[in-house]
mmCIF file of C-alpha atoms and ligand atoms in Angstrom:
data_model
loop_
_atom_site.group_PDB
_atom_site.id
_atom_site.type_symbol
_atom_site.label_atom_id
_atom_site.label_comp_id
_atom_site.label_asym_id
_atom_site.label_seq_id
_atom_site.Cartn_x
_atom_site.Cartn_y
_atom_site.Cartn_z
ATOM 1 C CA MET A 546 -41.126 18.273 17.371
ATOM 2 C CA TYR A 547 -44.912 18.221 17.545
ATOM 3 C CA THR A 548 -47.139 17.342 20.486
ATOM 4 C CA LEU A 549 -50.482 15.587 20.385
ATOM 5 C CA ASN A 550 -51.274 16.899 23.884
ATOM 6 C CA ASN A 551 -54.508 18.921 23.991
ATOM 7 C CA LYS A 552 -55.130 18.370 20.271
ATOM 8 C CA LYS A 553 -58.411 17.328 18.672
ATOM 9 C CA ILE A 554 -57.511 14.007 17.065
ATOM 10 C CA LEU A 555 -59.590 12.239 14.412
ATOM 11 C CA ILE A 556 -58.968 8.520 14.000
ATOM 12 C CA ALA A 557 -60.431 7.555 10.625
ATOM 13 C CA GLY A 558 -61.102 3.834 10.845
ATOM 14 C CA ALA A 559 -61.519 3.928 14.622
ATOM 15 C CA ARG A 560 -63.437 0.622 14.695
ATOM 16 C CA GLY A 561 -60.755 -1.281 12.797
ATOM 17 C CA MET A 562 -57.804 -3.155 14.225
ATOM 18 C CA VAL A 563 -55.319 -0.279 13.834
ATOM 19 C CA GLY A 564 -57.759 2.527 14.678
ATOM 20 C CA SER A 565 -59.006 0.859 17.853
ATOM 21 C CA ALA A 566 -55.433 0.178 19.000
ATOM 22 C CA LEU A 567 -54.574 3.831 18.362
ATOM 23 C CA ALA A 568 -57.583 4.951 20.386
ATOM 24 C CA ARG A 569 -56.501 2.740 23.321
ATOM 25 C CA THR A 570 -52.915 3.993 23.140
ATOM 26 C CA LEU A 571 -53.834 7.686 22.883
ATOM 27 C CA THR A 572 -56.273 7.277 25.782
ATOM 28 C CA ASP A 573 -53.659 5.461 27.909
ATOM 29 C CA GLN A 574 -51.123 8.204 27.184
ATOM 30 C CA GLY A 575 -53.678 10.929 27.962
ATOM 31 C CA LYS A 576 -53.188 12.552 24.544
ATOM 32 C CA GLY A 577 -55.728 15.032 23.246
ATOM 33 C CA GLU A 578 -59.455 14.776 22.648
ATOM 34 C CA LEU A 579 -60.380 11.811 20.456
ATOM 35 C CA LEU A 580 -62.919 11.906 17.628
ATOM 36 C CA LEU A 581 -63.947 8.326 16.808
ATOM 37 C CA PRO A 582 -66.778 8.391 14.255
ATOM 38 C CA ASN A 583 -68.158 5.100 13.005
ATOM 39 C CA ARG A 584 -69.119 4.435 9.370
ATOM 40 C CA GLN A 585 -72.710 5.642 9.869
ATOM 41 C CA GLN A 586 -71.477 8.929 11.330
ATOM 42 C CA LEU A 587 -68.756 9.471 8.726
ATOM 43 C CA ASP A 588 -68.846 7.661 5.388
ATOM 44 C CA LEU A 589 -65.303 8.223 4.149
ATOM 45 C CA ALA A 590 -66.171 7.152 0.604
ATOM 46 C CA ASP A 591 -68.544 10.125 0.227
ATOM 47 C CA PRO A 592 -66.710 13.433 -0.427
ATOM 48 C CA ILE A 593 -69.618 15.680 0.610
ATOM 49 C CA THR A 594 -70.130 13.893 3.925
ATOM 50 C CA VAL A 595 -66.391 14.047 4.643
ATOM 51 C CA THR A 596 -66.179 17.808 3.993
ATOM 52 C CA HIS A 597 -69.280 18.529 6.122
ATOM 53 C CA TRP A 598 -68.062 16.364 8.977
ATOM 54 C CA MET A 599 -64.605 17.950 8.923
ATOM 55 C CA LYS A 600 -66.108 21.476 8.891
ATOM 56 C CA GLU A 601 -68.275 20.646 11.867
ATOM 57 C CA HIS A 602 -65.624 18.907 13.993
ATOM 58 C CA ARG A 603 -62.386 20.630 12.894
ATOM 59 C CA PRO A 604 -59.725 18.151 14.056
ATOM 60 C CA ASP A 605 -56.130 19.354 14.507
ATOM 61 C CA VAL A 606 -54.703 15.915 13.792
ATOM 62 C CA VAL A 607 -55.879 13.086 11.510
ATOM 63 C CA PHE A 608 -54.724 9.468 11.669
ATOM 64 C CA LEU A 609 -55.852 7.912 8.381
ATOM 65 C CA ALA A 610 -56.197 4.291 9.510
ATOM 66 C CA ALA A 611 -59.335 3.559 7.462
ATOM 67 C CA ALA A 612 -58.879 1.233 4.501
ATOM 68 C CA LYS A 613 -60.368 -1.670 2.647
ATOM 69 C CA VAL A 614 -57.967 -4.403 3.775
ATOM 70 C CA GLY A 615 -57.723 -8.144 3.356
ATOM 71 C CA GLY A 616 -55.440 -11.110 2.853
ATOM 72 C CA ILE A 617 -54.022 -12.686 -0.240
ATOM 73 C CA ALA A 618 -57.358 -14.205 -1.396
ATOM 74 C CA ALA A 619 -59.516 -11.118 -0.813
ATOM 75 C CA ASN A 620 -57.054 -8.912 -2.692
ATOM 76 C CA SER A 621 -57.122 -11.189 -5.731
ATOM 77 C CA ASN A 622 -60.909 -11.659 -5.712
ATOM 78 C CA PHE A 623 -62.052 -8.035 -5.204
ATOM 79 C CA PRO A 624 -59.621 -5.862 -7.205
ATOM 80 C CA VAL A 625 -62.131 -3.082 -7.894
ATOM 81 C CA ASP A 626 -63.049 -2.722 -4.212
ATOM 82 C CA PHE A 627 -59.430 -2.653 -3.112
ATOM 83 C CA LEU A 628 -58.457 -0.007 -5.654
ATOM 84 C CA LEU A 629 -61.559 2.184 -5.677
ATOM 85 C CA ASP A 630 -62.504 2.196 -1.980
ATOM 86 C CA ASN A 631 -58.972 2.968 -0.873
ATOM 87 C CA LEU A 632 -58.473 5.729 -3.443
ATOM 88 C CA ALA A 633 -61.805 7.334 -2.488
ATOM 89 C CA ILE A 634 -61.044 7.299 1.252
ATOM 90 C CA GLU A 635 -57.591 8.827 0.717
ATOM 91 C CA ILE A 636 -58.651 11.515 -1.725
ATOM 92 C CA ASN A 637 -61.671 12.618 0.332
ATOM 93 C CA LEU A 638 -59.940 12.802 3.668
ATOM 94 C CA ILE A 639 -56.534 14.162 2.633
ATOM 95 C CA LYS A 640 -58.163 16.894 0.516
ATOM 96 C CA ALA A 641 -60.555 17.845 3.340
ATOM 97 C CA ALA A 642 -57.655 17.852 5.830
ATOM 98 C CA TYR A 643 -55.864 20.434 3.684
ATOM 99 C CA GLU A 644 -58.993 22.549 3.163
ATOM 100 C CA LEU A 645 -59.818 22.593 6.875
ATOM 101 C CA GLY A 646 -56.261 23.396 7.980
ATOM 102 C CA VAL A 647 -55.393 20.120 9.741
ATOM 103 C CA GLU A 648 -51.977 20.579 11.417
ATOM 104 C CA LYS A 649 -50.764 16.999 11.118
ATOM 105 C CA LEU A 650 -51.982 14.021 9.098
ATOM 106 C CA ILE A 651 -50.567 10.517 9.424
ATOM 107 C CA PHE A 652 -51.417 8.297 6.458
ATOM 108 C CA LEU A 653 -51.073 4.544 6.839
ATOM 109 C CA GLY A 654 -50.095 2.076 4.141
ATOM 110 C CA SER A 655 -48.353 -1.270 4.223
ATOM 111 C CA SER A 656 -45.145 -2.993 3.171
ATOM 112 C CA CYS A 657 -46.869 -4.367 0.042
ATOM 113 C CA ILE A 658 -46.263 -0.970 -1.629
ATOM 114 C CA TYR A 659 -42.715 -2.148 -2.380
ATOM 115 C CA PRO A 660 -41.607 -3.948 -5.557
ATOM 116 C CA LYS A 661 -41.855 -7.745 -5.454
ATOM 117 C CA HIS A 662 -38.096 -8.063 -6.021
ATOM 118 C CA ALA A 663 -36.958 -5.139 -3.887
ATOM 119 C CA GLU A 664 -33.578 -5.552 -2.214
ATOM 120 C CA GLN A 665 -34.018 -6.899 1.344
ATOM 121 C CA PRO A 666 -34.336 -5.548 3.962
ATOM 122 C CA ILE A 667 -36.462 -3.036 2.072
ATOM 123 C CA LYS A 668 -35.516 0.593 2.458
ATOM 124 C CA GLU A 669 -37.985 3.462 2.001
ATOM 125 C CA THR A 670 -36.054 4.431 -1.152
ATOM 126 C CA SER A 671 -37.130 1.186 -2.891
ATOM 127 C CA LEU A 672 -40.569 2.617 -3.576
ATOM 128 C CA LEU A 673 -41.402 2.606 -7.312
ATOM 129 C CA THR A 674 -38.187 0.906 -8.366
ATOM 130 C CA GLY A 675 -39.858 -2.218 -9.809
ATOM 131 C CA ALA A 676 -43.030 -4.213 -10.487
ATOM 132 C CA LEU A 677 -45.387 -5.054 -7.611
ATOM 133 C CA GLU A 678 -46.447 -8.453 -6.258
ATOM 134 C CA PRO A 679 -49.534 -9.269 -8.400
ATOM 135 C CA THR A 680 -51.598 -10.782 -5.523
ATOM 136 C CA ASN A 681 -51.951 -7.412 -3.829
ATOM 137 C CA GLU A 682 -51.132 -4.799 -6.445
ATOM 138 C CA TRP A 683 -54.627 -3.223 -6.307
ATOM 139 C CA TYR A 684 -54.254 -2.321 -2.676
ATOM 140 C CA ALA A 685 -50.609 -1.360 -3.198
ATOM 141 C CA ILE A 686 -51.346 1.031 -6.075
ATOM 142 C CA ALA A 687 -54.011 2.790 -3.982
ATOM 143 C CA LYS A 688 -51.610 3.112 -1.041
ATOM 144 C CA ILE A 689 -48.816 4.446 -3.255
ATOM 145 C CA ALA A 690 -51.275 7.067 -4.535
ATOM 146 C CA GLY A 691 -52.009 8.022 -0.911
ATOM 147 C CA ILE A 692 -48.308 8.485 -0.132
ATOM 148 C CA LYS A 693 -47.923 10.629 -3.252
ATOM 149 C CA LEU A 694 -50.978 12.716 -2.365
ATOM 150 C CA CYS A 695 -49.497 13.503 1.071
ATOM 151 C CA GLN A 696 -46.192 14.393 -0.609
ATOM 152 C CA ALA A 697 -47.994 16.583 -3.140
ATOM 153 C CA TYR A 698 -49.801 18.541 -0.379
ATOM 154 C CA ARG A 699 -46.526 18.952 1.511
ATOM 155 C CA THR A 700 -44.708 20.114 -1.641
ATOM 156 C CA GLN A 701 -47.394 22.413 -3.040
ATOM 157 C CA TYR A 702 -48.958 23.759 0.176
ATOM 158 C CA GLY A 703 -46.453 23.010 2.947
ATOM 159 C CA CYS A 704 -48.827 20.637 4.805
ATOM 160 C CA ASP A 705 -47.347 18.489 7.585
ATOM 161 C CA PHE A 706 -48.748 15.257 6.114
ATOM 162 C CA ILE A 707 -46.641 12.126 6.664
ATOM 163 C CA SER A 708 -46.978 8.453 5.690
ATOM 164 C CA ALA A 709 -46.107 5.366 7.736
ATOM 165 C CA MET A 710 -45.705 1.876 6.229
ATOM 166 C CA PRO A 711 -46.142 -0.995 8.693
ATOM 167 C CA CYS A 712 -45.254 -4.647 8.061
ATOM 168 C CA ASN A 713 -47.922 -7.399 8.454
ATOM 169 C CA LEU A 714 -50.033 -6.610 11.515
ATOM 170 C CA PHE A 715 -52.157 -8.644 13.923
ATOM 171 C CA GLY A 716 -53.925 -8.251 17.241
ATOM 172 C CA LYS A 717 -57.214 -7.399 18.932
ATOM 173 C CA ASN A 718 -60.109 -6.622 16.547
ATOM 174 C CA ASP A 719 -58.408 -8.407 13.665
ATOM 175 C CA ASN A 720 -60.486 -10.059 10.928
ATOM 176 C CA PHE A 721 -60.840 -13.781 11.680
ATOM 177 C CA ASP A 722 -62.897 -14.659 8.589
ATOM 178 C CA LEU A 723 -61.085 -17.515 6.847
ATOM 179 C CA GLU A 724 -61.750 -16.291 3.301
ATOM 180 C CA THR A 725 -60.703 -12.666 3.714
ATOM 181 C CA SER A 726 -58.291 -12.572 6.666
ATOM 182 C CA HIS A 727 -54.529 -12.426 6.794
ATOM 183 C CA VAL A 728 -52.481 -15.460 7.709
ATOM 184 C CA LEU A 729 -52.006 -14.945 11.452
ATOM 185 C CA PRO A 730 -55.678 -14.604 12.484
ATOM 186 C CA ALA A 731 -56.634 -17.297 9.927
ATOM 187 C CA LEU A 732 -54.241 -19.810 11.453
ATOM 188 C CA MET A 733 -55.266 -18.888 14.995
ATOM 189 C CA ARG A 734 -58.874 -19.637 14.113
ATOM 190 C CA LYS A 735 -58.047 -22.820 12.178
ATOM 191 C CA PHE A 736 -55.991 -24.259 15.056
ATOM 192 C CA HIS A 737 -58.560 -23.198 17.641
ATOM 193 C CA ASP A 738 -61.419 -24.795 15.674
ATOM 194 C CA ALA A 739 -59.374 -27.948 15.067
ATOM 195 C CA LYS A 740 -58.607 -28.239 18.791
ATOM 196 C CA THR A 741 -62.265 -27.661 19.717
ATOM 197 C CA ASN A 742 -63.540 -30.146 17.114
ATOM 198 C CA LYS A 743 -60.777 -32.663 17.871
ATOM 199 C CA ALA A 744 -59.659 -32.589 14.195
ATOM 200 C CA ASP A 745 -56.286 -34.226 13.529
ATOM 201 C CA LYS A 746 -55.128 -31.981 10.634
ATOM 202 C CA VAL A 747 -54.934 -28.279 9.790
ATOM 203 C CA TRP A 748 -54.296 -27.001 6.256
ATOM 204 C CA VAL A 749 -51.989 -24.024 5.820
ATOM 205 C CA TRP A 750 -52.022 -22.257 2.444
ATOM 206 C CA GLY A 751 -48.954 -22.340 0.186
ATOM 207 C CA SER A 752 -45.589 -23.983 0.772
ATOM 208 C CA GLY A 753 -44.893 -22.591 4.244
ATOM 209 C CA THR A 754 -41.586 -21.132 3.030
ATOM 210 C CA PRO A 755 -42.500 -17.427 2.537
ATOM 211 C CA LEU A 756 -41.021 -15.153 5.158
ATOM 212 C CA ARG A 757 -43.063 -12.417 6.814
ATOM 213 C CA GLU A 758 -42.529 -9.813 9.528
ATOM 214 C CA PHE A 759 -45.386 -9.503 12.042
ATOM 215 C CA LEU A 760 -45.960 -6.530 14.341
ATOM 216 C CA TYR A 761 -48.499 -6.478 17.170
ATOM 217 C CA VAL A 762 -51.019 -3.723 16.537
ATOM 218 C CA ASP A 763 -50.589 -2.230 20.038
ATOM 219 C CA GLU A 764 -46.896 -1.774 19.247
ATOM 220 C CA LEU A 765 -47.777 -0.188 15.916
ATOM 221 C CA ALA A 766 -50.117 2.251 17.694
ATOM 222 C CA ASN A 767 -47.296 3.201 20.019
ATOM 223 C CA ALA A 768 -44.996 3.747 17.020
ATOM 224 C CA LEU A 769 -47.624 5.875 15.253
ATOM 225 C CA VAL A 770 -47.938 8.201 18.230
ATOM 226 C CA PHE A 771 -44.145 8.416 18.228
ATOM 227 C CA VAL A 772 -43.880 9.280 14.516
ATOM 228 C CA ALA A 773 -46.747 11.776 14.753
ATOM 229 C CA GLU A 774 -44.732 13.642 17.382
ATOM 230 C CA ASN A 775 -41.218 13.098 16.043
ATOM 231 C CA TYR A 776 -41.308 12.773 12.265
ATOM 232 C CA SER A 777 -42.047 15.387 9.632
ATOM 233 C CA GLU A 778 -40.541 14.559 6.249
ATOM 234 C CA LEU A 779 -41.580 14.100 2.643
ATOM 235 C CA GLU A 780 -40.532 10.458 2.512
ATOM 236 C CA HIS A 781 -42.725 7.769 4.122
ATOM 237 C CA ILE A 782 -41.286 5.819 7.081
ATOM 238 C CA ASN A 783 -41.185 2.024 7.642
ATOM 239 C CA ILE A 784 -42.514 0.537 10.893
ATOM 240 C CA GLY A 785 -41.585 -3.092 11.373
ATOM 241 C CA ALA A 786 -40.912 -5.821 13.890
ATOM 242 C CA GLU A 787 -37.262 -6.115 12.813
ATOM 243 C CA LYS A 788 -37.611 -9.940 12.798
ATOM 244 C CA GLU A 789 -38.928 -12.344 10.206
ATOM 245 C CA ILE A 790 -40.398 -15.817 10.452
ATOM 246 C CA SER A 791 -41.450 -18.407 7.860
ATOM 247 C CA ILE A 792 -45.142 -19.267 7.517
ATOM 248 C CA LYS A 793 -44.268 -22.823 8.634
ATOM 249 C CA GLU A 794 -42.583 -21.578 11.830
ATOM 250 C CA LEU A 795 -45.471 -19.198 12.417
ATOM 251 C CA ALA A 796 -47.948 -22.074 12.069
ATOM 252 C CA GLU A 797 -45.972 -24.149 14.587
ATOM 253 C CA LEU A 798 -45.818 -21.236 17.039
ATOM 254 C CA ILE A 799 -49.562 -20.548 16.819
ATOM 255 C CA ALA A 800 -50.372 -24.276 17.120
ATOM 256 C CA GLN A 801 -48.282 -24.424 20.288
ATOM 257 C CA ILE A 802 -49.915 -21.316 21.807
ATOM 258 C CA VAL A 803 -53.424 -22.526 20.930
ATOM 259 C CA GLY A 804 -52.668 -26.074 22.110
ATOM 260 C CA PHE A 805 -53.282 -27.922 18.822
ATOM 261 C CA LYS A 806 -51.290 -31.159 18.743
ATOM 262 C CA GLY A 807 -52.307 -32.612 15.358
ATOM 263 C CA GLU A 808 -50.643 -32.490 11.975
ATOM 264 C CA ILE A 809 -49.872 -29.276 10.053
ATOM 265 C CA CYS A 810 -50.302 -29.788 6.269
ATOM 266 C CA PHE A 811 -49.459 -27.428 3.403
ATOM 267 C CA ASP A 812 -51.853 -26.779 0.508
ATOM 268 C CA SER A 813 -49.628 -25.996 -2.460
ATOM 269 C CA SER A 814 -52.644 -25.179 -4.659
ATOM 270 C CA LYS A 815 -52.897 -21.877 -2.743
ATOM 271 C CA PRO A 816 -50.552 -18.962 -3.589
ATOM 272 C CA ASP A 817 -47.442 -18.108 -1.585
ATOM 273 C CA GLY A 818 -47.493 -14.464 -2.589
ATOM 274 C CA THR A 819 -44.217 -12.634 -2.285
ATOM 275 C CA LEU A 820 -41.456 -14.793 -0.780
ATOM 276 C CA ARG A 821 -39.931 -12.180 1.483
ATOM 277 C CA LYS A 822 -40.781 -8.631 2.531
ATOM 278 C CA MET A 823 -38.537 -7.694 5.402
ATOM 279 C CA MET A 824 -38.390 -3.950 5.954
ATOM 280 C CA ASP A 825 -35.389 -1.846 6.862
ATOM 281 C CA CYS A 826 -36.505 0.162 9.877
ATOM 282 C CA SER A 827 -33.218 1.928 10.595
ATOM 283 C CA LYS A 828 -34.773 5.329 9.933
ATOM 284 C CA LEU A 829 -37.301 4.772 12.729
ATOM 285 C CA SER A 830 -34.817 3.174 15.122
ATOM 286 C CA LYS A 831 -32.425 6.110 14.644
ATOM 287 C CA LEU A 832 -35.248 8.407 15.727
ATOM 288 C CA GLY A 833 -35.536 6.304 18.899
ATOM 289 C CA TRP A 834 -38.400 3.797 18.456
ATOM 290 C CA ARG A 835 -38.105 0.003 18.569
ATOM 291 C CA PRO A 836 -40.663 -2.767 19.206
ATOM 292 C CA GLN A 837 -40.576 -4.266 22.712
ATOM 293 C CA LEU A 838 -42.796 -7.354 22.834
ATOM 294 C CA SER A 839 -41.832 -10.851 21.589
ATOM 295 C CA LEU A 840 -43.965 -12.440 18.857
ATOM 296 C CA GLN A 841 -44.861 -15.269 21.246
ATOM 297 C CA ALA A 842 -46.116 -12.872 23.939
ATOM 298 C CA ALA A 843 -48.097 -10.807 21.431
ATOM 299 C CA ILE A 844 -49.727 -13.883 19.831
ATOM 300 C CA SER A 845 -50.612 -15.188 23.312
ATOM 301 C CA GLU A 846 -52.295 -11.856 24.188
ATOM 302 C CA THR A 847 -54.186 -11.936 20.888
ATOM 303 C CA TYR A 848 -55.302 -15.528 21.460
ATOM 304 C CA LYS A 849 -56.618 -14.621 24.890
ATOM 305 C CA TRP A 850 -58.568 -11.768 23.280
ATOM 306 C CA TYR A 851 -59.856 -14.137 20.573
ATOM 307 C CA CYS A 852 -61.091 -16.646 23.174
ATOM 308 C CA ASP A 853 -62.831 -13.888 25.169
ATOM 309 C CA ASN A 854 -64.452 -12.255 22.143
ATOM 310 C CA HIS A 855 -64.913 -14.696 19.246
ATOM 311 C CA ALA A 856 -64.358 -18.308 20.016
ATOM 312 C CA GLU A 857 -67.206 -20.760 20.548
HETATM 313 P P1 GDP B 2037 -49.600 -11.216 2.351
HETATM 314 O O1 GDP B 2037 -48.540 -10.965 3.381
HETATM 315 O O2 GDP B 2037 -50.064 -9.967 1.677
HETATM 316 O O3 GDP B 2037 -49.180 -12.285 1.355
HETATM 317 O O4 GDP B 2037 -50.933 -11.707 3.087
HETATM 318 P P2 GDP B 2037 -51.459 -12.990 3.884
HETATM 319 O O5 GDP B 2037 -51.347 -12.741 5.341
HETATM 320 O O6 GDP B 2037 -52.828 -13.259 3.362
HETATM 321 O O7 GDP B 2037 -50.535 -14.227 3.480
HETATM 322 C C1 GDP B 2037 -49.228 -14.400 3.935
HETATM 323 C C2 GDP B 2037 -48.732 -15.802 3.630
HETATM 324 O O8 GDP B 2037 -49.399 -16.750 4.475
HETATM 325 C C3 GDP B 2037 -48.986 -16.284 2.183
HETATM 326 O O9 GDP B 2037 -47.849 -17.031 1.759
HETATM 327 C C4 GDP B 2037 -50.184 -17.216 2.339
HETATM 328 O O10 GDP B 2037 -50.276 -18.194 1.330
HETATM 329 C C5 GDP B 2037 -49.868 -17.843 3.700
HETATM 330 N N1 GDP B 2037 -51.013 -18.483 4.373
HETATM 331 C C6 GDP B 2037 -50.991 -19.726 4.911
HETATM 332 N N2 GDP B 2037 -52.204 -20.044 5.396
HETATM 333 C C7 GDP B 2037 -53.008 -18.967 5.201
HETATM 334 C C8 GDP B 2037 -54.370 -18.704 5.519
HETATM 335 O O11 GDP B 2037 -55.094 -19.534 6.069
HETATM 336 N N3 GDP B 2037 -54.850 -17.462 5.188
HETATM 337 C C9 GDP B 2037 -54.058 -16.521 4.577
HETATM 338 N N4 GDP B 2037 -54.581 -15.319 4.289
HETATM 339 N N5 GDP B 2037 -52.773 -16.776 4.241
HETATM 340 C C10 GDP B 2037 -52.242 -17.972 4.555
#
């Protein structure tokens, strides 16, 4: 439907986990000319800077992968940052994309946009049918506003702006800070440190029973290129792994990959968050995209990257 070949492509958030995976994938596939500004070159929170930068560089395509992101603790502790930073980034870039005649914009959100008690697996049509999970509603509200802004530009001005909602992600360039990270990188680091320090116990937050769906960021990047070229509709589209796993099983899998042989304990004073958020990805699979890599293989690749880049 649309080709990224020979296009000028801006990846907003190019240094982040999703943006850097997109840059690798687009480079590997030989797609277009990439514009990869860092935060000093393009401060997305500043509307004047964004408009000037867009006027100067005139991208044909924008992947909006920049966001203030974080795990269950960060979301609860920094509600203003999660709401305000994400709204500012979306408004500035989506508005400038319209004004500068961007041909295609792909806005990224996450599965936390859906109601806490949405019917599972969660279809795209569940959006705004119920109350959100309180531990990440700040981020979710900002992302819902971003989806609606893309829809508004499509409806009012005919812009080809689409939104993609991935499940929980992990991979190279993830955040491994224990206070602000998501569960998968946090557990990888905890097990690695415990192995290195010969500790006999690792504490996992919550009860271990919540179910989550994890997609490797390189697979997401591949899916995003696919939707950019093959999807052009008002409604957002889910991108998931099509498999779920409990936090307990995830902990056991990571411990095995890392080589930690001690005890795995559960800290019930920490929140579980939503108990299940499995997405229905039939819309995407009908278009012809499905994930390829097993969770085990993807976690092993990520752990290798972690050891080469972070671990002491
Ligand atoms: P969520 O999917 O938005 O809830 O984000 P997280 O990745 O932060 O948390 C997913 C689940 O993993 C929650 O039930 C957490 O309580 C649980 N979890 C277990 N250990 C950890 C940890 O060390 N860090 C984080 N962030 N979550 C953990």
